[in-house]
GROMACS .gro file of C-alpha atoms in nm:
model
  297
    1MET     CA    1   0.000   0.000   0.000
    2ASP     CA    2   0.130   0.345  -0.087
    3PHE     CA    3  -0.008   0.694  -0.051
    4ARG     CA    4  -0.096   0.723  -0.420
    5GLN     CA    5  -0.324   0.418  -0.394
    6LEU     CA    6  -0.510   0.583  -0.108
    7ILE     CA    7  -0.551   0.904  -0.309
    8TYR     CA    8  -0.689   0.701  -0.597
    9PHE     CA    9  -0.929   0.519  -0.364
   10ILE     CA   10  -1.054   0.845  -0.207
   11THR     CA   11  -1.117   0.986  -0.555
   12VAL     CA   12  -1.309   0.678  -0.672
   13VAL     CA   13  -1.532   0.685  -0.363
   14GLU     CA   14  -1.605   1.056  -0.398
   15HIS     CA   15  -1.673   1.045  -0.774
   16GLY     CA   16  -1.873   0.723  -0.767
   17THR     CA   17  -1.731   0.571  -1.088
   18PHE     CA   18  -1.390   0.472  -1.220
   19THR     CA   19  -1.451   0.677  -1.534
   20LYS     CA   20  -1.509   1.006  -1.350
   21ALA     CA   21  -1.228   0.936  -1.102
   22ALA     CA   22  -0.982   0.855  -1.381
   23THR     CA   23  -1.068   1.183  -1.553
   24ALA     CA   24  -1.020   1.378  -1.230
   25LEU     CA   25  -0.686   1.208  -1.165
   26HIS     CA   26  -0.567   1.234  -1.528
   27VAL     CA   27  -0.491   0.862  -1.545
   28SER     CA   28  -0.628   0.582  -1.759
   29GLN     CA   29  -0.922   0.382  -1.628
   30PRO     CA   30  -0.740   0.046  -1.651
   31SER     CA   31  -0.445   0.190  -1.455
   32LEU     CA   32  -0.681   0.322  -1.189
   33SER     CA   33  -0.869  -0.009  -1.164
   34ALA     CA   34  -0.542  -0.199  -1.129
   35SER     CA   35  -0.423   0.037  -0.854
   36ILE     CA   36  -0.744  -0.009  -0.652
   37LYS     CA   37  -0.726  -0.385  -0.698
   38LYS     CA   38  -0.367  -0.382  -0.573
   39LEU     CA   39  -0.478  -0.181  -0.268
   40GLU     CA   40  -0.742  -0.446  -0.193
   41ILE     CA   41  -0.484  -0.724  -0.228
   42ASN     CA   42  -0.236  -0.543  -0.004
   43THR     CA   43  -0.494  -0.474   0.265
   44GLY     CA   44  -0.666  -0.813   0.235
   45LEU     CA   45  -1.002  -0.632   0.224
   46GLN     CA   46  -1.277  -0.590  -0.032
   47LEU     CA   47  -1.318  -0.215  -0.047
   48LEU     CA   48  -1.562  -0.186  -0.338
   49LYS     CA   49  -1.845  -0.396  -0.476
   50ARG     CA   50  -1.838  -0.368  -0.855
   51ASN     CA   51  -2.121  -0.424  -1.101
   52THR     CA   52  -2.195  -0.307  -1.453
   53ARG     CA   53  -2.389   0.001  -1.344
   54SER     CA   54  -2.233   0.137  -1.027
   55LEU     CA   55  -1.986   0.099  -0.744
   56GLU     CA   56  -2.080   0.031  -0.384
   57VAL     CA   57  -1.840   0.101  -0.099
   58THR     CA   58  -1.822  -0.185   0.150
   59LYS     CA   59  -1.831  -0.127   0.527
   60GLU     CA   60  -1.458  -0.196   0.538
   61GLY     CA   61  -1.407   0.034   0.243
   62TYR     CA   62  -1.589   0.319   0.414
   63ILE     CA   63  -1.370   0.288   0.725
   64VAL     CA   64  -1.056   0.286   0.507
   65TYR     CA   65  -1.194   0.590   0.320
   66GLN     CA   66  -1.250   0.785   0.645
   67GLU     CA   67  -0.903   0.706   0.777
   68ALA     CA   68  -0.743   0.780   0.439
   69LYS     CA   69  -0.915   1.121   0.435
   70LYS     CA   70  -0.763   1.200   0.775
   71LEU     CA   71  -0.422   1.096   0.645
   72PHE     CA   72  -0.473   1.309   0.334
   73HIS     CA   73  -0.564   1.615   0.544
   74HIS     CA   74  -0.262   1.553   0.766
   75TYR     CA   75  -0.035   1.518   0.462
   76ASN     CA   76  -0.160   1.850   0.323
   77HIS     CA   77  -0.120   2.010   0.663
   78VAL     CA   78   0.243   1.895   0.686
   79ASN     CA   79   0.315   2.031   0.338
   80LYS     CA   80   0.159   2.366   0.428
   81GLU     CA   81   0.353   2.375   0.754
   82ILE     CA   82   0.680   2.310   0.571
   83GLN     CA   83   0.613   2.594   0.327
   84ARG     CA   84   0.502   2.827   0.606
   85LEU     CA   85   0.812   2.748   0.812
   86LYS     CA   86   1.033   2.826   0.513
   87GLN     CA   87   0.866   3.165   0.467
   88HIS     CA   88   0.761   3.281   0.812
   89GLY     CA   89   0.907   3.057   1.081
   90PRO     CA   90   0.711   2.861   1.342
   91GLN     CA   91   0.537   3.141   1.533
   92GLU     CA   92   0.171   3.102   1.441
   93LEU     CA   93  -0.125   3.013   1.661
   94SER     CA   94  -0.484   2.955   1.550
   95ILE     CA   95  -0.755   2.936   1.818
   96GLY     CA   96  -1.124   2.849   1.800
   97LEU     CA   97  -1.341   3.036   2.051
   98ILE     CA   98  -1.690   3.043   2.196
   99GLU     CA   99  -1.839   3.387   2.263
  100SER     CA  100  -1.800   3.389   2.641
  101ALA     CA  101  -1.427   3.317   2.614
  102ASN     CA  102  -1.373   3.652   2.441
  103PHE     CA  103  -1.375   3.820   2.780
  104TRP     CA  104  -1.087   3.626   2.940
  105VAL     CA  105  -0.876   3.510   2.644
  106PRO     CA  106  -0.718   3.859   2.604
  107LYS     CA  107  -0.570   3.819   2.954
  108ILE     CA  108  -0.407   3.493   2.841
  109LEU     CA  109  -0.283   3.658   2.522
  110GLN     CA  110  -0.113   3.933   2.725
  111ARG     CA  111   0.092   3.669   2.907
  112PHE     CA  112   0.148   3.477   2.585
  113ARG     CA  113   0.296   3.783   2.412
  114LYS     CA  114   0.572   3.802   2.671
  115THR     CA  115   0.713   3.472   2.541
  116TYR     CA  116   0.610   3.502   2.176
  117PRO     CA  117   0.595   3.877   2.098
  118GLN     CA  118   0.612   3.825   1.721
  119ALA     CA  119   0.362   3.539   1.695
  120LYS     CA  120   0.080   3.564   1.445
  121ILE     CA  121  -0.246   3.482   1.620
  122LYS     CA  122  -0.573   3.392   1.449
  123LEU     CA  123  -0.900   3.386   1.644
  124HIS     CA  124  -1.192   3.198   1.489
  125GLU     CA  125  -1.550   3.173   1.607
  126VAL     CA  126  -1.609   2.799   1.646
  127LEU     CA  127  -1.942   2.731   1.814
  128SER     CA  128  -2.112   2.402   1.730
  129LEU     CA  129  -1.980   2.052   1.791
  130THR     CA  130  -1.952   2.000   1.415
  131ASP     CA  131  -1.749   2.322   1.386
  132VAL     CA  132  -1.510   2.211   1.660
  133GLU     CA  133  -1.447   1.862   1.524
  134LYS     CA  134  -1.418   1.974   1.162
  135SER     CA  135  -1.185   2.264   1.242
  136LEU     CA  136  -0.953   2.042   1.447
  137HIS     CA  137  -0.952   1.750   1.203
  138HIS     CA  138  -0.883   1.981   0.907
  139PHE     CA  139  -0.612   2.175   1.097
  140ASP     CA  140  -0.798   2.505   1.061
  141ILE     CA  141  -0.722   2.564   1.430
  142HIS     CA  142  -0.460   2.432   1.672
  143LEU     CA  143  -0.702   2.420   1.965
  144ALA     CA  144  -1.057   2.510   2.059
  145ILE     CA  145  -1.201   2.670   2.369
  146THR     CA  146  -1.547   2.523   2.371
  147ASN     CA  147  -1.844   2.425   2.584
  148GLN     CA  148  -1.905   2.124   2.357
  149TYR     CA  149  -1.846   1.785   2.516
  150VAL     CA  150  -1.640   1.616   2.244
  151GLN     CA  151  -1.662   1.237   2.233
  152SER     CA  152  -1.385   1.143   1.992
  153HIS     CA  153  -1.084   0.915   2.028
  154ASP     CA  154  -0.886   1.168   1.821
  155ILE     CA  155  -0.961   1.474   2.036
  156GLU     CA  156  -0.854   1.552   2.392
  157ALA     CA  157  -1.110   1.770   2.573
  158THR     CA  158  -0.995   1.894   2.915
  159PRO     CA  159  -1.243   2.084   3.137
  160ILE     CA  160  -1.107   2.418   3.260
  161TYR     CA  161  -1.403   2.573   3.443
  162GLU     CA  162  -1.776   2.554   3.509
  163GLU     CA  163  -2.006   2.853   3.473
  164GLN     CA  164  -2.363   2.917   3.577
  165LEU     CA  165  -2.640   2.997   3.333
  166VAL     CA  166  -2.864   3.293   3.418
  167ALA     CA  167  -3.196   3.431   3.296
  168ILE     CA  168  -3.198   3.739   3.069
  169LEU     CA  169  -3.521   3.941   3.085
  170PRO     CA  170  -3.653   4.260   2.924
  171ARG     CA  171  -3.692   4.571   3.138
  172LYS     CA  172  -4.007   4.568   3.353
  173HIS     CA  173  -4.068   4.198   3.290
  174ARG     CA  174  -4.306   4.042   3.546
  175LEU     CA  175  -4.044   3.790   3.663
  176LEU     CA  176  -3.821   4.074   3.786
  177GLN     CA  177  -4.070   4.127   4.067
  178LYS     CA  178  -3.983   3.789   4.217
  179GLN     CA  179  -3.763   3.849   4.520
  180THR     CA  180  -3.584   3.513   4.507
  181ALA     CA  181  -3.396   3.335   4.229
  182LEU     CA  182  -3.605   3.206   3.941
  183GLU     CA  183  -3.697   2.843   3.887
  184MET     CA  184  -3.733   2.668   3.552
  185LYS     CA  185  -4.108   2.642   3.607
  186ASP     CA  186  -4.124   3.024   3.601
  187PHE     CA  187  -4.049   3.015   3.227
  188GLN     CA  188  -4.364   2.819   3.141
  189ASP     CA  189  -4.553   2.984   2.851
  190GLU     CA  190  -4.287   3.253   2.806
  191ALA     CA  191  -4.161   3.332   2.454
  192PHE     CA  192  -3.817   3.173   2.475
  193ILE     CA  193  -3.501   3.245   2.272
  194ILE     CA  194  -3.268   2.946   2.237
  195CYS     CA  195  -2.957   2.837   2.047
  196LYS     CA  196  -3.015   2.629   1.736
  197GLU     CA  197  -2.964   2.252   1.712
  198GLY     CA  198  -2.605   2.134   1.754
  199PHE     CA  199  -2.511   2.379   2.034
  200GLN     CA  200  -2.431   2.239   2.378
  201THR     CA  201  -2.593   2.533   2.559
  202ARG     CA  202  -2.923   2.437   2.396
  203ALA     CA  203  -2.885   2.079   2.520
  204ASP     CA  204  -2.804   2.200   2.874
  205ILE     CA  205  -3.113   2.425   2.883
  206LEU     CA  206  -3.345   2.161   2.738
  207ASN     CA  207  -3.218   1.913   2.995
  208ALA     CA  208  -3.306   2.158   3.274
  209PHE     CA  209  -3.654   2.211   3.126
  210ASN     CA  210  -3.708   1.835   3.100
  211LYS     CA  211  -3.610   1.781   3.463
  212ALA     CA  212  -3.857   2.052   3.565
  213GLY     CA  213  -4.132   1.896   3.351
  214ILE     CA  214  -4.162   2.213   3.142
  215THR     CA  215  -4.228   2.236   2.769
  216PRO     CA  216  -4.088   2.576   2.657
  217VAL     CA  217  -4.234   2.793   2.382
  218PHE     CA  218  -3.954   2.866   2.134
  219ALA     CA  219  -4.003   3.207   1.973
  220PHE     CA  220  -3.654   3.235   1.815
  221GLU     CA  221  -3.357   3.009   1.745
  222ILE     CA  222  -3.021   3.187   1.725
  223GLU     CA  223  -2.649   3.118   1.684
  224ARG     CA  224  -2.494   3.406   1.875
  225PHE     CA  225  -2.555   3.521   2.233
  226GLU     CA  226  -2.532   3.880   2.113
  227THR     CA  227  -2.838   3.824   1.894
  228ALA     CA  228  -3.030   3.679   2.188
  229CYS     CA  229  -2.947   3.985   2.399
  230ARG     CA  230  -3.069   4.224   2.130
  231LEU     CA  231  -3.396   4.032   2.094
  232VAL     CA  232  -3.450   4.046   2.471
  233ASP     CA  233  -3.377   4.421   2.466
  234GLU     CA  234  -3.661   4.464   2.218
  235GLY     CA  235  -3.900   4.269   2.439
  236LEU     CA  236  -3.931   3.981   2.196
  237GLY     CA  237  -3.869   3.708   2.452
  238ILE     CA  238  -3.649   3.584   2.734
  239THR     CA  239  -3.343   3.362   2.730
  240ILE     CA  240  -3.084   3.181   2.941
  241LEU     CA  241  -2.714   3.256   2.882
  242PRO     CA  242  -2.376   3.193   3.050
  243GLU     CA  243  -2.311   3.431   3.337
  244THR     CA  244  -1.952   3.480   3.215
  245TYR     CA  245  -2.086   3.635   2.897
  246VAL     CA  246  -2.362   3.861   3.029
  247LYS     CA  247  -2.167   4.006   3.320
  248HIS     CA  248  -1.919   4.152   3.069
  249GLU     CA  249  -2.171   4.241   2.798
  250ILE     CA  250  -2.256   4.604   2.878
  251ASN     CA  251  -2.439   4.719   2.565
  252GLY     CA  252  -2.787   4.600   2.659
  253THR     CA  253  -3.065   4.725   2.885
  254TYR     CA  254  -3.186   4.375   2.971
  255GLN     CA  255  -3.197   4.251   3.329
  256ILE     CA  256  -3.023   3.946   3.479
  257LYS     CA  257  -3.176   3.703   3.728
  258SER     CA  258  -3.013   3.396   3.880
  259ILE     CA  259  -3.176   3.053   3.854
  260SER     CA  260  -3.201   2.829   4.158
  261ASP     CA  261  -3.209   2.491   3.977
  262SER     CA  262  -2.887   2.311   4.067
  263ASN     CA  263  -2.805   2.170   3.723
  264ILE     CA  264  -2.833   2.489   3.517
  265SER     CA  265  -2.466   2.530   3.432
  266ARG     CA  266  -2.213   2.434   3.166
  267HIS     CA  267  -1.849   2.326   3.144
  268VAL     CA  268  -1.588   2.488   2.923
  269TYR     CA  269  -1.306   2.279   2.774
  270ILE     CA  270  -0.976   2.307   2.589
  271ALA     CA  271  -0.992   2.069   2.294
  272TYR     CA  272  -0.711   1.964   2.060
  273GLU     CA  273  -0.601   1.673   1.842
  274LYS     CA  274  -0.425   1.435   2.080
  275ASN     CA  275  -0.264   1.208   1.818
  276HIS     CA  276  -0.090   1.486   1.625
  277TYR     CA  277   0.221   1.687   1.698
  278LEU     CA  278   0.156   2.009   1.890
  279PRO     CA  279   0.416   2.282   1.829
  280PRO     CA  280   0.574   2.433   2.143
  281ILE     CA  281   0.384   2.757   2.085
  282VAL     CA  282   0.053   2.567   2.114
  283VAL     CA  283   0.161   2.371   2.422
  284HIS     CA  284   0.265   2.697   2.589
  285PHE     CA  285  -0.075   2.858   2.525
  286ILE     CA  286  -0.257   2.553   2.664
  287ASP     CA  287  -0.039   2.562   2.976
  288LEU     CA  288  -0.114   2.933   3.023
  289ILE     CA  289  -0.488   2.864   3.016
  290LYS     CA  290  -0.462   2.580   3.268
  291ASN     CA  291  -0.245   2.792   3.499
  292PHE     CA  292  -0.481   3.088   3.468
  293PHE     CA  293  -0.777   2.890   3.596
  294SER     CA  294  -0.569   2.709   3.858
  295GLU     CA  295  -0.490   3.054   4.001
  296SER     CA  296  -0.861   3.138   4.003
  297ASP     CA  297  -0.953   2.831   4.213
   0.00000   0.00000   0.00000
């Protein structure tokens, strides 16, 4: 088995026929067929089921395809890294962030600059679980600061802190008159603003509603906390957001109320590819984050 055979196999799977794949690869169809057959012999696996009309990828073939794609992305990443190192040197850091991290990450970056004053830093908004996994697997980012619980044997997700979720209400809302903390049952029949499918904060809130036996009324589904705050400001509904975010967000006129339910919180993690080489600059940034929150304990 060689790398070219894997490239050929990936192309056949993605194009669906030997004819189209051969055209894309600029090779003859017999040569391509022979290469795939050799790959099957070398691996001892049937990767494709062939008939006169179409190709079908076997279960074993699909697993090989997925792993080959990872290898292909890694190969491209290594090539890009080599070219970048030749031109710019090794000082580059790419970080995926959730919104609430924007308020403490600058403190980490101040410390980071003392060791790497010339480093080029890229900050990306990476919110959903799909975004996190895709960005890490494709090497778009070196690490992610996320509230997504990542279940992947390729990704290390280390919890760094837990934060409470709080209620965000429009001015003069009836629930502001309650002298004690709110309960999930207080949100019954309220127009509720919630994150869209695929966001961990949505799952955490729905879990709290389920435990309280409440069926919320969803008025809006959003991606960004900022959007939720603006909608609340206009009196279009209420929402629940991380306390870390709203206590620093000073542009709104909304009101904040704590929630007494014990499980209304979320964890924030550092996530990175654990089976790939992490440059010293990345390891240093991860250590700074861990030390920062160790000091806060």
